[in-house]
Short mmCIF file of C-alpha atoms in Angstrom, two decimals:
data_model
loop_
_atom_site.label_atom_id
_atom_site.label_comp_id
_atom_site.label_asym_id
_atom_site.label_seq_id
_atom_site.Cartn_x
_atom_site.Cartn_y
_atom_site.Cartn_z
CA UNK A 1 164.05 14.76 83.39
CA UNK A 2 164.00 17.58 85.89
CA UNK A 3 161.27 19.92 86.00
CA UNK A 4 160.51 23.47 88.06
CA UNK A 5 156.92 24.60 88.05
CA UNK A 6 156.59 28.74 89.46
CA UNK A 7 152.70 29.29 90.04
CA UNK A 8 153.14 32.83 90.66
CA UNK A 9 153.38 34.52 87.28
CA UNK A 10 153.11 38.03 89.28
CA UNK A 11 153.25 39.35 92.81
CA UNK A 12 152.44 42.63 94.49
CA UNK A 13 153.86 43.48 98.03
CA UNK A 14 154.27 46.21 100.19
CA UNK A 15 157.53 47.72 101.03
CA UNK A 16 159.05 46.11 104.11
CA UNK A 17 157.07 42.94 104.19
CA UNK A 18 157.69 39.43 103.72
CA UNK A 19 157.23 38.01 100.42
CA UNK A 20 157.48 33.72 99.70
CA UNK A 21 158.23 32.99 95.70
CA UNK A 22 156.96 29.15 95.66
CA UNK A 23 158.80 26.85 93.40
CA UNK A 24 158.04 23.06 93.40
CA UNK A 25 160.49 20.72 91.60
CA UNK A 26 160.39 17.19 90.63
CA UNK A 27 163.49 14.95 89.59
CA UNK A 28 164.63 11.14 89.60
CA UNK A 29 167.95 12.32 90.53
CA UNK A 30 168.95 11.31 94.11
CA UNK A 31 171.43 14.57 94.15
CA UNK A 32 170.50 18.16 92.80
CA UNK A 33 170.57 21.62 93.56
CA UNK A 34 168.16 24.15 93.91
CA UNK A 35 168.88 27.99 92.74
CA UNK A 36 167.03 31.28 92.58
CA UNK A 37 168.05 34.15 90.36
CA UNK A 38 167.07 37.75 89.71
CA UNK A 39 166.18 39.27 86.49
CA UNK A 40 166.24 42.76 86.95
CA UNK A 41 164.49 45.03 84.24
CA UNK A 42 167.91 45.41 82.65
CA UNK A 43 167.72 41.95 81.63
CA UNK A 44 171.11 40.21 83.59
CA UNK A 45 170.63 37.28 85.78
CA UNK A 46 171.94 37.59 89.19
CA UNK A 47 172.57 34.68 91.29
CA UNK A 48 170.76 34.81 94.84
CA UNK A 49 170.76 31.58 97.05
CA UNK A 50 171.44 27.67 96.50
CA UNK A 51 170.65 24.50 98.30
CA UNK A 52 171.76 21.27 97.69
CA UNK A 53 169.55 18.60 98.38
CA UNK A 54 171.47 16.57 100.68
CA UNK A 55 172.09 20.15 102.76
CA UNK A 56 170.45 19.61 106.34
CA UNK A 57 169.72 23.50 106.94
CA UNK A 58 167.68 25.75 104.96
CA UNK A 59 169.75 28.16 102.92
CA UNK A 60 170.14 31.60 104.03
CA UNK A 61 172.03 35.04 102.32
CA UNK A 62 171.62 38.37 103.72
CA UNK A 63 167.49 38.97 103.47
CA UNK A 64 167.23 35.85 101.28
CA UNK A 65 166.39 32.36 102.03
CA UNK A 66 165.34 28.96 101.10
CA UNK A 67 162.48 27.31 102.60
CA UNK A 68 163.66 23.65 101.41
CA UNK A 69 160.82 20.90 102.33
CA UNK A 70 162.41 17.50 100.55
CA UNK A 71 159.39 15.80 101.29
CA UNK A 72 157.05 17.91 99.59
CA UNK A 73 159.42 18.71 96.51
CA UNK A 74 159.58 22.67 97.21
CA UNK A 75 162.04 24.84 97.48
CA UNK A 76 160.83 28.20 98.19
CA UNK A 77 162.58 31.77 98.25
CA UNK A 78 161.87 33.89 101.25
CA UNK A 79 162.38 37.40 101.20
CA UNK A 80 162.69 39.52 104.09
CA UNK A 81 161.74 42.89 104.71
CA UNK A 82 161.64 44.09 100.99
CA UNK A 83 163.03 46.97 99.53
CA UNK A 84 161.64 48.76 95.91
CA UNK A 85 164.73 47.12 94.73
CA UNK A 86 163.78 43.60 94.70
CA UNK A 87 161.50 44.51 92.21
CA UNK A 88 162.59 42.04 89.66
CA UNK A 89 161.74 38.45 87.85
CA UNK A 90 162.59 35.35 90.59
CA UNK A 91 163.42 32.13 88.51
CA UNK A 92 164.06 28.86 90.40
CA UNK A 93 166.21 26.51 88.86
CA UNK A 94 167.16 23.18 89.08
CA UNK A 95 170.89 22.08 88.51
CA UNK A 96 173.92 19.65 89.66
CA UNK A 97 174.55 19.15 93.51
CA UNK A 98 177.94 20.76 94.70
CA UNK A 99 180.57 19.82 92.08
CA UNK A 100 178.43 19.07 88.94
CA UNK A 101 178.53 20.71 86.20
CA UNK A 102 175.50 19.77 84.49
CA UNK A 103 172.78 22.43 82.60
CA UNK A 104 170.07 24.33 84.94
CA UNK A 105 166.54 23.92 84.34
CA UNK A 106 164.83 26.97 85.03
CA UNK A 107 160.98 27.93 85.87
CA UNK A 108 158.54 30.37 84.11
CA UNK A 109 159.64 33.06 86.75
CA UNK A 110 157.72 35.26 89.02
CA UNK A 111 157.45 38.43 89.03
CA UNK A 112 157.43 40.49 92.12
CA UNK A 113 156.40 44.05 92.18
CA UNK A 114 156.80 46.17 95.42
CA UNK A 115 155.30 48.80 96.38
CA UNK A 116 155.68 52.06 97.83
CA UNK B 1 185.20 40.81 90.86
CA UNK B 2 185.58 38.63 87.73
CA UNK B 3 182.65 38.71 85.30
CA UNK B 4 181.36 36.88 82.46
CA UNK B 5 181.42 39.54 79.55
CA UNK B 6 179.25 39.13 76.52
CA UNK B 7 179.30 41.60 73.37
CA UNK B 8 177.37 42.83 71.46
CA UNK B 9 174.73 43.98 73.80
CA UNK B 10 172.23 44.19 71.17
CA UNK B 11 172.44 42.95 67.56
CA UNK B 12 170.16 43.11 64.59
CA UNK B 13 170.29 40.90 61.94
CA UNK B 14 167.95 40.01 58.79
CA UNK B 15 166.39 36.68 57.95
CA UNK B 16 169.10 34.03 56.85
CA UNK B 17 172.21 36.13 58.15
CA UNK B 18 174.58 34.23 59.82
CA UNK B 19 175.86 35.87 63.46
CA UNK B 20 178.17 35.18 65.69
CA UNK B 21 177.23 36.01 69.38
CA UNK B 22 180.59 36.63 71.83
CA UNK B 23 181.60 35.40 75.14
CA UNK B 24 184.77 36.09 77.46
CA UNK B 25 184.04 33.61 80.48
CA UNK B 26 185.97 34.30 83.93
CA UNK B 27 189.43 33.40 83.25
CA UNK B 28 189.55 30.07 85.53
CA UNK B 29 186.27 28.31 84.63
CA UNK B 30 186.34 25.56 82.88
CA UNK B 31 182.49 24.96 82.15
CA UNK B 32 180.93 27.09 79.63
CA UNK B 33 177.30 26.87 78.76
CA UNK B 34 174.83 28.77 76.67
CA UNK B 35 171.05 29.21 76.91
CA UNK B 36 168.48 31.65 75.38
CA UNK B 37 165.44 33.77 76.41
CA UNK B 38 162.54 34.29 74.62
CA UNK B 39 161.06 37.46 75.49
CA UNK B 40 158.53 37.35 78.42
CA UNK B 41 159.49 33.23 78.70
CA UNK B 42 161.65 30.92 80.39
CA UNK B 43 165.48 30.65 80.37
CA UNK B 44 166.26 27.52 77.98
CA UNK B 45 169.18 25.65 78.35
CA UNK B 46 171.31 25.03 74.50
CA UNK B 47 174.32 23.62 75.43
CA UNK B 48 177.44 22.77 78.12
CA UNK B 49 181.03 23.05 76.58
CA UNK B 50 183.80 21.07 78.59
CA UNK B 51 187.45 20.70 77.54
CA UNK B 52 186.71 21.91 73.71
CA UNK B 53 183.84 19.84 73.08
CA UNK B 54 180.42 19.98 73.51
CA UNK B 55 178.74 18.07 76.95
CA UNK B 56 175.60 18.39 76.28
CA UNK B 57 173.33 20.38 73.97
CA UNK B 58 169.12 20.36 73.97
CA UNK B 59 166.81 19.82 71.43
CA UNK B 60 166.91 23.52 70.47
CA UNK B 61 170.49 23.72 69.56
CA UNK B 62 169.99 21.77 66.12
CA UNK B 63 172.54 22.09 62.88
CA UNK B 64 171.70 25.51 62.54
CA UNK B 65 173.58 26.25 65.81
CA UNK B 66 177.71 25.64 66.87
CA UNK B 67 180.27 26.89 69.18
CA UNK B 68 183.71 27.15 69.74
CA UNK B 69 186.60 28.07 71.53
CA UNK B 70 188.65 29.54 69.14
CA UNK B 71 191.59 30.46 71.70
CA UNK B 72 191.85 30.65 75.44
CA UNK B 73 189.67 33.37 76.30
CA UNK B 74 186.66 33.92 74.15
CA UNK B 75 183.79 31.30 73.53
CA UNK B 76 181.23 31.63 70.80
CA UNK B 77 177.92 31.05 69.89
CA UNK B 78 177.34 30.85 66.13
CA UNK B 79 173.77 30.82 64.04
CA UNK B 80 174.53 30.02 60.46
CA UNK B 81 170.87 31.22 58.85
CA UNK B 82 168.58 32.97 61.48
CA UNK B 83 164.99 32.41 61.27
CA UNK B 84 162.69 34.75 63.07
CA UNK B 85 162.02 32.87 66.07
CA UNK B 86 165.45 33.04 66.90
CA UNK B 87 165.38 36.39 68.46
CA UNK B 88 165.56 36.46 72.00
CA UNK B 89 168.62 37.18 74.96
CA UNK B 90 171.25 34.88 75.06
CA UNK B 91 173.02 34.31 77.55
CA UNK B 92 176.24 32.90 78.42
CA UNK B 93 177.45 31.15 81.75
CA UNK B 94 180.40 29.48 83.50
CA UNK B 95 181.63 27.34 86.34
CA UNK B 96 184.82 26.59 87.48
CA UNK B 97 185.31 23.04 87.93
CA UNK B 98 184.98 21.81 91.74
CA UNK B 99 183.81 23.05 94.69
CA UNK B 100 181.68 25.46 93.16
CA UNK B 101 178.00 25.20 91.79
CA UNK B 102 177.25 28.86 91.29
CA UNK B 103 177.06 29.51 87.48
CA UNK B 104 178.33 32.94 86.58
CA UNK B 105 175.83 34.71 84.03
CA UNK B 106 176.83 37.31 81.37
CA UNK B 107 174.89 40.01 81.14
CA UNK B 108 173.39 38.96 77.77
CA UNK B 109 172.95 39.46 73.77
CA UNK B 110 169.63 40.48 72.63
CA UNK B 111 169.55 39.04 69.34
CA UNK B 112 166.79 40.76 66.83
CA UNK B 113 165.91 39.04 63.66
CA UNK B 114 164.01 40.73 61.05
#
């Protein structure tokens, strides 16, 4: 069974700082991918970043990316210089490698606040 | 850009009403899935759909719960007697099949049981 643990139920940060979202994982699978999405207050889920396991280079997209440490099972979200809009719920997830098809398995969420 | 579209946005329903939850998935996916929100909790996976059938469905999605595809665009969600504790968002997602891992979310049902 696959499991995503989010330690971070809340986060405040300044405007135009750095901000890490930690997400650890643990799986049997050999293969998977990892995923972050954004819940907005309006309740959709927007898809940010994803690394497959096998993937020798950290993610990156725009200000996000994925600090991916195999070794230690995490698969942290970076974001960079952050605006009042990434104000939102983070969710990791857990899913299929490229080409699956299989369910996600998400975390508890974090969520970030930032501030003026 | 395609989107997953879900309707209604909201619905209310009473205790043992049967609903029927609505989802138009971008036209060439062929992976449909389904998973629900508790308020203030986790997203929960309920179940895959592949090639009219079900793939996989969790512990959650019990008798109570079905889905179709009644024709080549829409794919449904159906609870034949809410109970309380089935109020939450709902979501529906899709993936087209290969090359692609990214599912595509709808923006979500908020289902209200009273």
């Amino acid at each position: 069974a696959q499991k995503i643990t989010q330690t971070q139920p809340g986060m405040f940060v300044q405007e135009k700082e750095a901000v890490t979202l930690d997400c650890t994982y643990d799986t049997s699978d050999p293969s998977y991918g990892l995923f972050w999405y954004k819940q907005p207050s309006s309740g959709e889920m927007i898809f940010l970043i994803y690394q497959g396991s096998y993937d020798q280079q950290n993610a990156t997209e725009g200000r996000y990316s994925l600090n991916f440490q195999k070794a230690r099972k995490s698969a942290n979200l970076v974001i960079s210089a952050s605006q009042l809009g990434d104000s939102a719920m983070y969710f990791c997830a857990m899913g299929p490698p490229n080409f699956g098809n299989e369910k996600l398995t998400f975390g508890t969420g974090t969520r970030l606040t930032i501030i003026p | 850009e395609p989107e997953v579209t879900q309707t209604p946005s909201h619905q209310v329903t009473q205790m043992g009403q049967e609903v029927i939850l609505r989802c138009v998935p971008i036209s060439n996916h062929l992976y449909f899935y389904w998973y629900r929100q508790i308020l203030g909790q986790k997203v929960e996976f309920l179940v895959s759909f592949y090639n009219n059938e079900i793939s996989e469905k969790s512990e959650i999605f019990d008798d109570q719960f079905s889905v179709e595809r009644p024709d080549g665009s829409n794919f449904t969600l159906k609870i034949r007697s809410t109970k309380l504790e089935d109020s939450a968002m709902y979501f529906c997602a899709s993936i087209r099949a290969g090359g692609s891992y990214e599912q595509y979310f709808g923006p979500g049902t908020r289902l209200t049981v009273t």
